[in-house]
mmCIF file of C-alpha atoms and ligand atoms in Angstrom:
data_model
loop_
_atom_site.group_PDB
_atom_site.id
_atom_site.type_symbol
_atom_site.label_atom_id
_atom_site.label_comp_id
_atom_site.label_asym_id
_atom_site.label_seq_id
_atom_site.Cartn_x
_atom_site.Cartn_y
_atom_site.Cartn_z
ATOM 1 C CA MET A 1 8.951 26.208 -30.375
ATOM 2 C CA GLU A 2 7.032 24.272 -27.437
ATOM 3 C CA GLU A 3 9.085 26.868 -25.892
ATOM 4 C CA ASN A 4 5.786 28.978 -24.866
ATOM 5 C CA THR A 5 2.341 27.037 -25.929
ATOM 6 C CA ASN A 6 0.591 25.489 -23.079
ATOM 7 C CA ILE A 7 0.772 21.860 -21.767
ATOM 8 C CA PRO A 8 -2.530 19.811 -21.238
ATOM 9 C CA PHE A 9 -3.091 18.097 -18.554
ATOM 10 C CA PHE A 10 -3.451 15.268 -20.616
ATOM 11 C CA LYS A 11 -3.862 14.398 -24.354
ATOM 12 C CA ALA A 12 -5.029 11.151 -25.992
ATOM 13 C CA SER A 13 -2.912 9.065 -28.228
ATOM 14 C CA ILE A 14 -4.989 8.526 -31.140
ATOM 15 C CA ASN A 15 -3.405 7.444 -34.105
ATOM 16 C CA GLU A 16 -4.361 5.775 -37.907
ATOM 17 C CA GLN A 17 -4.916 2.875 -36.770
ATOM 18 C CA ASP A 18 -7.676 3.672 -34.122
ATOM 19 C CA GLU A 19 -9.266 6.020 -36.592
ATOM 20 C CA GLN A 20 -9.188 3.656 -38.917
ATOM 21 C CA ALA A 21 -10.988 0.879 -36.385
ATOM 22 C CA VAL A 22 -13.445 3.393 -35.854
ATOM 23 C CA LEU A 23 -14.004 3.398 -39.452
ATOM 24 C CA SER A 24 -14.714 0.380 -40.451
ATOM 25 C CA VAL A 25 -17.309 -0.315 -37.836
ATOM 26 C CA LEU A 26 -19.436 3.228 -38.586
ATOM 27 C CA ARG A 27 -19.083 1.898 -42.150
ATOM 28 C CA SER A 28 -20.448 -1.989 -41.253
ATOM 29 C CA GLY A 29 -23.817 -1.323 -40.543
ATOM 30 C CA TRP A 30 -23.623 -2.788 -37.359
ATOM 31 C CA LEU A 31 -22.864 0.576 -34.639
ATOM 32 C CA THR A 32 -23.552 -0.843 -30.924
ATOM 33 C CA THR A 33 -22.796 -3.983 -29.133
ATOM 34 C CA GLY A 34 -21.500 -6.744 -31.226
ATOM 35 C CA LYS A 35 -18.247 -8.715 -32.125
ATOM 36 C CA GLU A 36 -15.933 -5.905 -31.826
ATOM 37 C CA CYS A 37 -17.060 -5.769 -27.896
ATOM 38 C CA LEU A 38 -16.498 -9.712 -27.486
ATOM 39 C CA ALA A 39 -13.607 -9.275 -29.495
ATOM 40 C CA PHE A 40 -12.554 -6.550 -26.742
ATOM 41 C CA GLU A 41 -13.682 -8.657 -23.652
ATOM 42 C CA LYS A 42 -11.810 -11.205 -24.871
ATOM 43 C CA GLU A 43 -8.485 -9.734 -25.799
ATOM 44 C CA PHE A 44 -8.861 -7.566 -22.389
ATOM 45 C CA ALA A 45 -9.752 -10.705 -20.278
ATOM 46 C CA ALA A 46 -6.324 -12.159 -22.008
ATOM 47 C CA LYS A 47 -4.544 -9.204 -20.837
ATOM 48 C CA VAL A 48 -5.514 -9.141 -16.896
ATOM 49 C CA LYS A 49 -5.710 -12.904 -16.743
ATOM 50 C CA THR A 50 -8.858 -12.711 -16.329
ATOM 51 C CA GLN A 51 -11.802 -15.526 -17.356
ATOM 52 C CA TYR A 52 -13.971 -13.131 -17.476
ATOM 53 C CA ALA A 53 -14.545 -9.520 -18.918
ATOM 54 C CA LEU A 54 -17.416 -7.397 -19.626
ATOM 55 C CA ALA A 55 -17.344 -3.782 -21.669
ATOM 56 C CA VAL A 56 -19.924 -1.299 -20.231
ATOM 57 C CA ASN A 57 -20.239 1.819 -21.072
ATOM 58 C CA SER A 58 -18.263 3.711 -18.615
ATOM 59 C CA ASN A 59 -16.453 2.596 -14.744
ATOM 60 C CA THR A 60 -19.561 4.120 -13.042
ATOM 61 C CA SER A 61 -21.873 1.910 -14.756
ATOM 62 C CA GLY A 62 -19.632 -1.708 -13.890
ATOM 63 C CA MET A 63 -19.492 -0.648 -10.448
ATOM 64 C CA ILE A 64 -23.412 -0.182 -10.334
ATOM 65 C CA LEU A 65 -23.371 -3.805 -11.473
ATOM 66 C CA ALA A 66 -20.565 -5.496 -9.624
ATOM 67 C CA MET A 67 -22.206 -3.771 -6.186
ATOM 68 C CA GLU A 68 -25.544 -5.099 -7.263
ATOM 69 C CA ALA A 69 -24.206 -8.807 -8.584
ATOM 70 C CA CYS A 70 -22.482 -8.663 -5.504
ATOM 71 C CA GLY A 71 -25.201 -7.808 -2.861
ATOM 72 C CA VAL A 72 -25.301 -4.334 -2.541
ATOM 73 C CA ALA A 73 -28.624 -3.336 -1.602
ATOM 74 C CA PRO A 74 -30.722 -1.120 1.135
ATOM 75 C CA GLY A 75 -30.003 -2.545 4.502
ATOM 76 C CA THR A 76 -26.130 -3.348 3.226
ATOM 77 C CA ALA A 77 -22.876 -1.342 3.795
ATOM 78 C CA VAL A 78 -19.623 -0.911 1.721
ATOM 79 C CA ILE A 79 -16.265 0.137 2.801
ATOM 80 C CA THR A 80 -14.141 2.436 0.418
ATOM 81 C CA THR A 81 -11.979 5.008 1.285
ATOM 82 C CA PRO A 82 -12.736 9.410 0.421
ATOM 83 C CA TYR A 83 -9.833 9.634 -1.232
ATOM 84 C CA THR A 84 -11.278 8.652 -4.297
ATOM 85 C CA PHE A 85 -13.422 9.639 -7.527
ATOM 86 C CA VAL A 86 -17.039 10.357 -6.457
ATOM 87 C CA SER A 87 -18.866 8.073 -8.291
ATOM 88 C CA THR A 88 -16.781 4.799 -6.579
ATOM 89 C CA ALA A 89 -18.992 5.459 -3.377
ATOM 90 C CA ALA A 90 -21.889 6.849 -5.104
ATOM 91 C CA CYS A 91 -22.758 3.387 -6.605
ATOM 92 C CA ALA A 92 -23.516 2.178 -3.350
ATOM 93 C CA ARG A 93 -25.493 5.289 -2.660
ATOM 94 C CA HIS A 94 -27.480 4.436 -5.995
ATOM 95 C CA LEU A 95 -28.551 0.942 -5.100
ATOM 96 C CA GLY A 96 -29.055 2.632 -1.459
ATOM 97 C CA ALA A 97 -26.389 0.584 0.599
ATOM 98 C CA ASP A 98 -24.836 2.903 2.880
ATOM 99 C CA VAL A 99 -20.837 3.705 2.555
ATOM 100 C CA LEU A 100 -18.011 3.313 5.609
ATOM 101 C CA PHE A 101 -15.010 5.497 4.739
ATOM 102 C CA ALA A 102 -11.948 3.674 5.894
ATOM 103 C CA ASP A 103 -8.889 6.203 5.645
ATOM 104 C CA ILE A 104 -5.872 5.679 3.554
ATOM 105 C CA GLU A 105 -2.092 5.446 4.286
ATOM 106 C CA LYS A 106 -0.163 8.102 4.475
ATOM 107 C CA ASP A 107 2.796 7.168 2.082
ATOM 108 C CA THR A 108 0.895 5.140 -0.554
ATOM 109 C CA TYR A 109 -2.655 6.881 -0.153
ATOM 110 C CA SER A 110 -4.003 3.473 -0.576
ATOM 111 C CA ILE A 111 -7.071 2.433 1.900
ATOM 112 C CA ASP A 112 -5.479 1.481 4.751
ATOM 113 C CA PRO A 113 -6.131 -2.237 5.937
ATOM 114 C CA ASP A 114 -5.896 -1.145 9.865
ATOM 115 C CA SER A 115 -8.537 1.549 9.116
ATOM 116 C CA ILE A 116 -11.109 -0.937 7.465
ATOM 117 C CA GLU A 117 -10.303 -3.594 10.523
ATOM 118 C CA LYS A 118 -11.235 -1.011 12.926
ATOM 119 C CA ILE A 119 -14.924 -0.385 10.634
ATOM 120 C CA PHE A 120 -15.557 -4.211 11.423
ATOM 121 C CA ALA A 121 -14.574 -3.718 14.615
ATOM 122 C CA GLN A 122 -16.967 -1.032 15.555
ATOM 123 C CA ASN A 123 -19.663 -1.661 13.343
ATOM 124 C CA PRO A 124 -20.943 -4.953 14.263
ATOM 125 C CA GLN A 125 -24.935 -4.276 13.572
ATOM 126 C CA LYS A 126 -23.613 -3.282 9.942
ATOM 127 C CA LYS A 127 -24.750 -5.877 7.297
ATOM 128 C CA ILE A 128 -20.737 -4.931 5.426
ATOM 129 C CA VAL A 129 -21.228 -7.102 2.179
ATOM 130 C CA ALA A 130 -17.953 -5.526 0.011
ATOM 131 C CA ILE A 131 -14.705 -4.017 0.206
ATOM 132 C CA VAL A 132 -13.678 -1.483 -2.830
ATOM 133 C CA PRO A 133 -10.021 -1.025 -2.485
ATOM 134 C CA VAL A 134 -9.169 1.783 -5.516
ATOM 135 C CA HIS A 135 -5.542 1.819 -6.922
ATOM 136 C CA ILE A 136 -4.912 5.633 -6.425
ATOM 137 C CA GLY A 137 -2.737 6.699 -9.790
ATOM 138 C CA GLY A 138 -1.874 2.929 -10.581
ATOM 139 C CA ASN A 139 -0.746 2.088 -7.463
ATOM 140 C CA VAL A 140 -2.189 -0.987 -6.204
ATOM 141 C CA CYS A 141 -2.867 -1.221 -2.580
ATOM 142 C CA ASN A 142 -2.532 -3.904 -0.045
ATOM 143 C CA MET A 143 -4.604 -6.822 -1.225
ATOM 144 C CA GLU A 144 -2.776 -9.524 -0.136
ATOM 145 C CA ARG A 145 -4.366 -8.102 3.517
ATOM 146 C CA ILE A 146 -7.040 -6.769 1.780
ATOM 147 C CA MET A 147 -8.422 -10.447 0.463
ATOM 148 C CA ARG A 148 -7.355 -11.629 3.667
ATOM 149 C CA ILE A 149 -10.076 -9.669 5.766
ATOM 150 C CA ALA A 150 -12.683 -9.969 3.523
ATOM 151 C CA LYS A 151 -11.899 -13.407 3.298
ATOM 152 C CA GLU A 152 -12.129 -13.221 7.344
ATOM 153 C CA HIS A 153 -15.413 -11.366 7.605
ATOM 154 C CA LYS A 154 -16.369 -13.095 4.080
ATOM 155 C CA VAL A 155 -17.031 -10.011 2.455
ATOM 156 C CA ARG A 156 -16.657 -9.400 -1.870
ATOM 157 C CA VAL A 157 -13.682 -7.594 -3.097
ATOM 158 C CA ILE A 158 -14.424 -5.031 -5.609
ATOM 159 C CA GLU A 159 -11.271 -3.084 -7.106
ATOM 160 C CA ASP A 160 -12.006 0.096 -8.702
ATOM 161 C CA CYS A 161 -9.330 -0.312 -11.525
ATOM 162 C CA ALA A 162 -9.991 3.238 -13.113
ATOM 163 C CA HIS A 163 -6.194 3.766 -12.599
ATOM 164 C CA SER A 164 -4.615 0.544 -12.568
ATOM 165 C CA PHE A 165 -4.489 -0.937 -16.403
ATOM 166 C CA PRO A 166 -1.982 -2.210 -16.352
ATOM 167 C CA SER A 167 -0.988 -2.431 -12.935
ATOM 168 C CA ARG A 168 0.430 -6.025 -12.415
ATOM 169 C CA THR A 169 1.984 -6.916 -8.556
ATOM 170 C CA LYS A 170 3.044 -10.576 -7.175
ATOM 171 C CA LEU A 171 -0.852 -11.817 -6.864
ATOM 172 C CA GLY A 172 -1.327 -10.924 -10.639
ATOM 173 C CA TYR A 173 -2.601 -8.483 -12.643
ATOM 174 C CA ALA A 174 -4.671 -5.518 -10.785
ATOM 175 C CA GLY A 175 -8.300 -6.817 -11.233
ATOM 176 C CA SER A 176 -7.890 -10.310 -10.936
ATOM 177 C CA ILE A 177 -7.390 -10.476 -7.807
ATOM 178 C CA GLY A 178 -10.888 -9.620 -6.344
ATOM 179 C CA ASP A 179 -14.005 -10.931 -7.082
ATOM 180 C CA CYS A 180 -14.576 -8.021 -9.555
ATOM 181 C CA GLY A 181 -12.247 -5.661 -10.847
ATOM 182 C CA ILE A 182 -13.709 -2.410 -12.791
ATOM 183 C CA PHE A 183 -11.791 -0.277 -15.175
ATOM 184 C CA SER A 184 -12.109 2.856 -16.955
ATOM 185 C CA PHE A 185 -11.500 4.057 -20.488
ATOM 186 C CA TYR A 186 -12.451 7.655 -20.005
ATOM 187 C CA ALA A 187 -11.230 10.332 -22.026
ATOM 188 C CA THR A 188 -7.931 10.663 -19.815
ATOM 189 C CA LYS A 189 -7.294 6.969 -18.291
ATOM 190 C CA THR A 190 -4.624 4.900 -19.567
ATOM 191 C CA ILE A 191 -6.706 3.605 -22.799
ATOM 192 C CA THR A 192 -9.777 4.910 -23.506
ATOM 193 C CA THR A 193 -12.464 4.553 -25.773
ATOM 194 C CA ALA A 194 -13.837 8.572 -24.939
ATOM 195 C CA GLU A 195 -16.539 6.610 -22.528
ATOM 196 C CA GLY A 196 -16.589 3.408 -21.341
ATOM 197 C CA GLY A 197 -15.306 0.539 -18.962
ATOM 198 C CA MET A 198 -15.070 -3.337 -18.240
ATOM 199 C CA VAL A 199 -15.243 -5.703 -15.519
ATOM 200 C CA THR A 200 -13.305 -8.282 -14.781
ATOM 201 C CA THR A 201 -14.147 -11.426 -12.503
ATOM 202 C CA ASN A 202 -13.458 -14.874 -12.529
ATOM 203 C CA ASP A 203 -16.617 -16.073 -10.903
ATOM 204 C CA GLU A 204 -19.594 -17.400 -13.431
ATOM 205 C CA GLN A 205 -22.148 -16.561 -11.421
ATOM 206 C CA LEU A 206 -21.951 -12.627 -11.050
ATOM 207 C CA CYS A 207 -20.721 -12.891 -14.768
ATOM 208 C CA LYS A 208 -24.024 -14.440 -15.658
ATOM 209 C CA ARG A 209 -25.693 -11.486 -13.508
ATOM 210 C CA MET A 210 -23.799 -8.432 -14.401
ATOM 211 C CA THR A 211 -23.931 -9.530 -18.413
ATOM 212 C CA GLN A 212 -28.385 -9.544 -17.897
ATOM 213 C CA MET A 213 -27.904 -6.277 -15.467
ATOM 214 C CA ARG A 214 -25.781 -4.523 -18.494
ATOM 215 C CA LEU A 215 -28.769 -5.098 -21.240
ATOM 216 C CA HIS A 216 -32.201 -4.861 -19.726
ATOM 217 C CA GLY A 217 -32.358 -7.849 -17.563
ATOM 218 C CA MET A 218 -32.762 -9.831 -20.755
ATOM 219 C CA ASP A 219 -31.458 -13.730 -20.861
ATOM 220 C CA ARG A 220 -30.131 -12.953 -24.046
ATOM 221 C CA THR A 221 -27.464 -10.386 -25.349
ATOM 222 C CA THR A 222 -28.159 -8.255 -28.646
ATOM 223 C CA TRP A 223 -25.728 -9.946 -30.499
ATOM 224 C CA ASP A 224 -26.995 -13.546 -29.916
ATOM 225 C CA ARG A 225 -30.763 -12.176 -30.470
ATOM 226 C CA TYR A 226 -29.993 -11.244 -34.067
ATOM 227 C CA THR A 227 -27.277 -14.116 -35.211
ATOM 228 C CA SER A 228 -28.551 -17.575 -33.146
ATOM 229 C CA PRO A 229 -31.231 -19.984 -34.777
ATOM 230 C CA ARG A 230 -33.545 -18.887 -31.813
ATOM 231 C CA ALA A 231 -35.991 -16.068 -32.932
ATOM 232 C CA SER A 232 -34.403 -12.638 -32.823
ATOM 233 C CA TRP A 233 -37.664 -11.755 -31.078
ATOM 234 C CA GLU A 234 -37.759 -13.908 -28.533
ATOM 235 C CA TYR A 235 -36.503 -12.909 -25.208
ATOM 236 C CA ASP A 236 -37.223 -12.977 -20.906
ATOM 237 C CA ILE A 237 -36.262 -10.363 -18.793
ATOM 238 C CA ILE A 238 -35.755 -11.405 -15.193
ATOM 239 C CA ALA A 239 -34.646 -8.305 -13.446
ATOM 240 C CA PRO A 240 -35.443 -4.269 -13.939
ATOM 241 C CA GLY A 241 -31.950 -4.323 -15.510
ATOM 242 C CA TYR A 242 -29.737 -1.318 -17.051
ATOM 243 C CA LYS A 243 -28.795 0.069 -20.259
ATOM 244 C CA PHE A 244 -24.856 -0.223 -19.498
ATOM 245 C CA ASN A 245 -23.342 -1.704 -22.596
ATOM 246 C CA MET A 246 -20.858 -1.040 -24.867
ATOM 247 C CA PRO A 247 -20.900 0.072 -28.624
ATOM 248 C CA ASP A 248 -19.235 -1.725 -31.485
ATOM 249 C CA ILE A 249 -17.938 1.963 -32.365
ATOM 250 C CA LEU A 250 -16.081 2.657 -29.285
ATOM 251 C CA ALA A 251 -15.229 -1.100 -28.666
ATOM 252 C CA ALA A 252 -13.091 -1.120 -32.166
ATOM 253 C CA LEU A 253 -11.299 1.910 -30.445
ATOM 254 C CA GLY A 254 -10.477 -0.095 -27.475
ATOM 255 C CA ARG A 255 -9.001 -3.132 -29.323
ATOM 256 C CA THR A 256 -6.740 -0.534 -31.181
ATOM 257 C CA GLN A 257 -5.804 1.016 -28.214
ATOM 258 C CA LEU A 258 -5.185 -1.912 -25.876
ATOM 259 C CA SER A 259 -2.878 -3.179 -28.570
ATOM 260 C CA ARG A 260 -1.038 -0.177 -28.007
ATOM 261 C CA ALA A 261 -1.075 -0.592 -24.794
ATOM 262 C CA ASP A 262 2.178 -1.893 -23.680
ATOM 263 C CA GLU A 263 4.396 0.972 -26.086
ATOM 264 C CA PHE A 264 1.797 2.890 -23.769
ATOM 265 C CA ASP A 265 2.588 1.880 -20.890
ATOM 266 C CA THR A 266 6.242 2.117 -21.829
ATOM 267 C CA LYS A 267 5.986 5.770 -22.026
ATOM 268 C CA ARG A 268 4.448 6.889 -18.903
ATOM 269 C CA LYS A 269 7.049 4.584 -17.015
ATOM 270 C CA GLN A 270 9.658 6.682 -18.773
ATOM 271 C CA HIS A 271 8.472 10.181 -18.277
ATOM 272 C CA ALA A 272 7.744 9.076 -14.252
ATOM 273 C CA ALA A 273 11.220 8.125 -14.274
ATOM 274 C CA PHE A 274 12.121 11.198 -16.020
ATOM 275 C CA TYR A 275 10.285 13.246 -12.766
ATOM 276 C CA ASN A 276 11.400 10.698 -10.248
ATOM 277 C CA ARG A 277 15.278 11.594 -11.506
ATOM 278 C CA ALA A 278 14.740 15.804 -11.832
ATOM 279 C CA PHE A 279 12.822 15.537 -8.464
ATOM 280 C CA ALA A 280 14.900 13.965 -6.489
ATOM 281 C CA ASP A 281 17.778 17.070 -5.536
ATOM 282 C CA THR A 282 14.343 19.175 -4.483
ATOM 283 C CA ASP A 283 13.331 19.589 -0.745
ATOM 284 C CA PHE A 284 10.136 21.213 -1.448
ATOM 285 C CA VAL A 285 8.816 17.467 -3.602
ATOM 286 C CA GLU A 286 8.140 14.305 -2.212
ATOM 287 C CA LEU A 287 7.940 11.638 -4.925
ATOM 288 C CA PRO A 288 4.568 9.617 -5.487
ATOM 289 C CA PRO A 289 3.643 6.967 -3.968
ATOM 290 C CA ASP A 290 4.804 4.168 -5.949
ATOM 291 C CA SER A 291 5.513 0.052 -6.194
ATOM 292 C CA GLU A 292 6.180 -2.434 -8.077
ATOM 293 C CA GLY A 293 4.217 -2.666 -11.793
ATOM 294 C CA ASN A 294 2.405 0.921 -10.784
ATOM 295 C CA SER A 295 0.474 1.253 -14.039
ATOM 296 C CA TRP A 296 1.851 5.475 -13.472
ATOM 297 C CA HIS A 297 -1.942 6.802 -14.380
ATOM 298 C CA LEU A 298 -1.437 9.696 -12.476
ATOM 299 C CA TYR A 299 2.143 11.751 -11.197
ATOM 300 C CA LEU A 300 1.045 12.715 -7.936
ATOM 301 C CA MET A 301 3.600 15.209 -6.974
ATOM 302 C CA ARG A 302 3.912 15.582 -3.237
ATOM 303 C CA LEU A 303 4.809 18.960 -1.461
ATOM 304 C CA ASN A 304 7.073 19.417 1.180
ATOM 305 C CA ASN A 305 4.549 22.383 3.093
ATOM 306 C CA GLU A 306 7.841 22.768 5.596
ATOM 307 C CA LYS A 307 9.756 23.851 2.973
ATOM 308 C CA LEU A 308 7.225 26.265 1.384
ATOM 309 C CA ASP A 309 5.930 29.475 2.215
ATOM 310 C CA CYS A 310 2.847 28.944 -0.286
ATOM 311 C CA ASP A 311 0.426 26.670 -0.226
ATOM 312 C CA ARG A 312 -0.658 24.122 -2.677
ATOM 313 C CA ASN A 313 -3.477 25.676 -3.757
ATOM 314 C CA THR A 314 -1.224 29.514 -4.898
ATOM 315 C CA PHE A 315 1.708 26.543 -5.754
ATOM 316 C CA ALA A 316 -0.956 25.053 -8.560
ATOM 317 C CA LYS A 317 -2.183 28.603 -9.631
ATOM 318 C CA GLU A 318 1.256 29.557 -10.436
ATOM 319 C CA LEU A 319 2.049 26.352 -12.255
ATOM 320 C CA GLN A 320 -0.871 26.876 -14.645
ATOM 321 C CA GLN A 321 -0.394 30.306 -14.834
ATOM 322 C CA ALA A 322 3.082 29.451 -16.331
ATOM 323 C CA GLY A 323 0.328 27.016 -18.594
ATOM 324 C CA ILE A 324 1.257 23.686 -17.167
ATOM 325 C CA GLY A 325 -2.186 21.947 -17.634
ATOM 326 C CA ILE A 326 -2.592 20.406 -13.588
ATOM 327 C CA SER A 327 -4.953 18.689 -11.654
ATOM 328 C CA VAL A 328 -5.515 17.696 -8.451
ATOM 329 C CA HIS A 329 -6.544 14.022 -7.258
ATOM 330 C CA PHE A 330 -8.658 13.550 -5.072
ATOM 331 C CA ILE A 331 -11.065 16.417 -3.731
ATOM 332 C CA PRO A 332 -12.011 14.034 -0.581
ATOM 333 C CA LEU A 333 -15.617 13.077 -0.526
ATOM 334 C CA PHE A 334 -16.073 14.836 3.071
ATOM 335 C CA GLN A 335 -15.377 17.837 1.036
ATOM 336 C CA PHE A 336 -19.118 17.779 -0.469
ATOM 337 C CA THR A 337 -21.772 19.410 0.447
ATOM 338 C CA TYR A 338 -23.965 16.172 0.097
ATOM 339 C CA TRP A 339 -21.649 13.242 1.750
ATOM 340 C CA LYS A 340 -20.284 15.251 4.372
ATOM 341 C CA ASN A 341 -24.623 15.881 5.479
ATOM 342 C CA LEU A 342 -25.009 12.290 5.113
ATOM 343 C CA TYR A 343 -22.967 11.420 7.930
ATOM 344 C CA LYS A 344 -22.208 12.881 10.761
ATOM 345 C CA ASP A 345 -18.764 11.815 11.195
ATOM 346 C CA PHE A 346 -17.803 12.044 8.134
ATOM 347 C CA THR A 347 -14.846 14.899 8.417
ATOM 348 C CA ALA A 348 -11.704 15.861 8.006
ATOM 349 C CA GLU A 349 -10.946 15.609 11.572
ATOM 350 C CA ASN A 350 -11.579 11.780 10.791
ATOM 351 C CA TYR A 351 -9.945 11.414 7.905
ATOM 352 C CA PRO A 352 -5.953 13.278 8.591
ATOM 353 C CA ASN A 353 -4.308 11.123 5.908
ATOM 354 C CA ALA A 354 -7.053 11.387 3.333
ATOM 355 C CA MET A 355 -6.636 15.263 4.241
ATOM 356 C CA LYS A 356 -2.880 15.521 4.530
ATOM 357 C CA ALA A 357 -2.852 13.918 1.187
ATOM 358 C CA TYR A 358 -5.669 16.216 -0.766
ATOM 359 C CA SER A 359 -3.455 19.510 0.934
ATOM 360 C CA ARG A 360 0.316 18.541 -0.536
ATOM 361 C CA THR A 361 -0.827 17.238 -3.987
ATOM 362 C CA ILE A 362 -0.939 18.026 -7.759
ATOM 363 C CA THR A 363 -0.909 15.651 -10.571
ATOM 364 C CA LEU A 364 1.117 16.236 -13.218
ATOM 365 C CA PRO A 365 0.429 15.824 -16.033
ATOM 366 C CA LEU A 366 1.677 12.568 -17.980
ATOM 367 C CA TRP A 367 0.870 11.264 -21.057
ATOM 368 C CA PRO A 368 2.443 8.583 -23.384
ATOM 369 C CA ASP A 369 2.900 11.740 -26.146
ATOM 370 C CA MET A 370 4.589 14.099 -24.251
ATOM 371 C CA THR A 371 8.205 15.170 -25.901
ATOM 372 C CA GLN A 372 11.064 15.543 -23.898
ATOM 373 C CA GLN A 373 10.890 18.972 -24.644
ATOM 374 C CA MET A 374 7.324 19.072 -22.794
ATOM 375 C CA LEU A 375 8.666 16.994 -19.524
ATOM 376 C CA GLU A 376 11.900 19.173 -19.033
ATOM 377 C CA ARG A 377 9.337 22.820 -19.208
ATOM 378 C CA VAL A 378 7.371 20.645 -16.360
ATOM 379 C CA VAL A 379 10.449 20.283 -14.250
ATOM 380 C CA GLN A 380 11.231 23.203 -14.419
ATOM 381 C CA CYS A 381 8.418 25.867 -14.099
ATOM 382 C CA VAL A 382 7.930 22.972 -11.113
ATOM 383 C CA LYS A 383 11.618 24.189 -9.739
ATOM 384 C CA GLU A 384 11.186 28.244 -10.504
ATOM 385 C CA THR A 385 8.176 27.638 -8.704
ATOM 386 C CA GLY A 386 8.974 25.942 -5.356
ATOM 387 C CA GLU A 387 12.510 28.076 -5.272
ATOM 388 C CA ARG A 388 10.415 31.185 -5.750
ATOM 389 C CA HIS A 389 8.227 29.602 -2.495
ATOM 390 C CA HIS A 390 11.300 28.592 -0.508
ATOM 391 C CA ALA A 391 10.706 28.582 2.998
HETATM 392 C C1 PLP B 1 -12.784 7.917 -13.472
HETATM 393 C C2 PLP B 1 -12.922 7.348 -12.538
HETATM 394 C C3 PLP B 1 -13.845 6.383 -12.171
HETATM 395 C C4 PLP B 1 -14.906 6.796 -13.773
HETATM 396 O O1 PLP B 1 -14.902 6.258 -14.000
HETATM 397 P P1 PLP B 1 -15.609 6.967 -15.678
HETATM 398 O O2 PLP B 1 -15.376 6.017 -16.611
HETATM 399 O O3 PLP B 1 -15.874 7.916 -16.109
HETATM 400 O O4 PLP B 1 -17.629 6.270 -14.952
HETATM 401 C C5 PLP B 1 -14.212 5.538 -11.059
HETATM 402 N N1 PLP B 1 -13.176 5.932 -9.797
HETATM 403 C C6 PLP B 1 -11.771 6.510 -10.621
HETATM 404 C C7 PLP B 1 -10.749 6.680 -8.810
HETATM 405 C C8 PLP B 1 -11.855 7.245 -11.446
HETATM 406 O O5 PLP B 1 -10.471 7.942 -11.281
#
């Protein structure tokens, strides 16, 4: 039956428990940030083992809060990679800071610590305040070296954890290693609230600043205003803050999704292992970057260009024509008009590893509710396409 139907790139796993949770908030009369949010934050912090977790309305807003609290401002700079979603770097620009780009490692797609060190060495005049590693696909960066470099240069580490819930290394969960971790609950991420995010930290001062900036720069949260004995209308404003809070409708969904996270995680790992086994005997596919504790948010299939007579775009198009929902992660930022015009040395030639990764990677469907039949069909289409174009 599924033989001729399209396989979507992603489909969120929403069950009756998720539906009921949202419905009960709708019926409770309290729709925005309140006790569901507080409970979600507590449960999330317990899961990734951090002291604090702050629910926000997207990873992007969480990134702005974290950068702002870490001192990212006009006259400063952050270090990240061009191989990420654009919001990672755009947040620094919103705050008036510059972005210094490090290349990725050829094999892991993670920010290259050697390249970070080179940036520090070559930019002594810049006031660099943070390194922003991105755990691409859920495969955690070399945090040991990144933390060492950060300590040496006295800068903060802000982990972009949009892909890495629940990735875990011997240093701990992604998002608990640096000064802050920013998760995304966007519709296609490993757990979802449709739109949403979470900032984790163990730093009380950062937590306080982010809590206030999350809601207009108020010294009190909405929930506190309506539940504490202090007059509800009374508050102070300590800075021109943002409006980045998460409504309880979404937090309730986040809580049920979180309760299913281990089940999702197991299925993703099983599906990824199936792909890996299936592609192990082909010479035109290289297996994705992987390491212990990978959350397998994305299956980044790498084509071996030397074994094929076509490029990535043709391969991707033919998979789509066969009904396989694919994507490409990521278009490196130096490919975009805004970013390449911003810095004159921000070119493909200066980032050979990011360019190479981009030119040969196709992201295959990988979501918990995929059936065995679907997985087999994806494999079959990839193999047929590869054989048709074998060099
Ligand atoms: C999805 C994503 C984001 C942005 O997440 P939102 O919740 O949509 O703001 C940031 N960084 C990376 C690497 C992402 O994949």
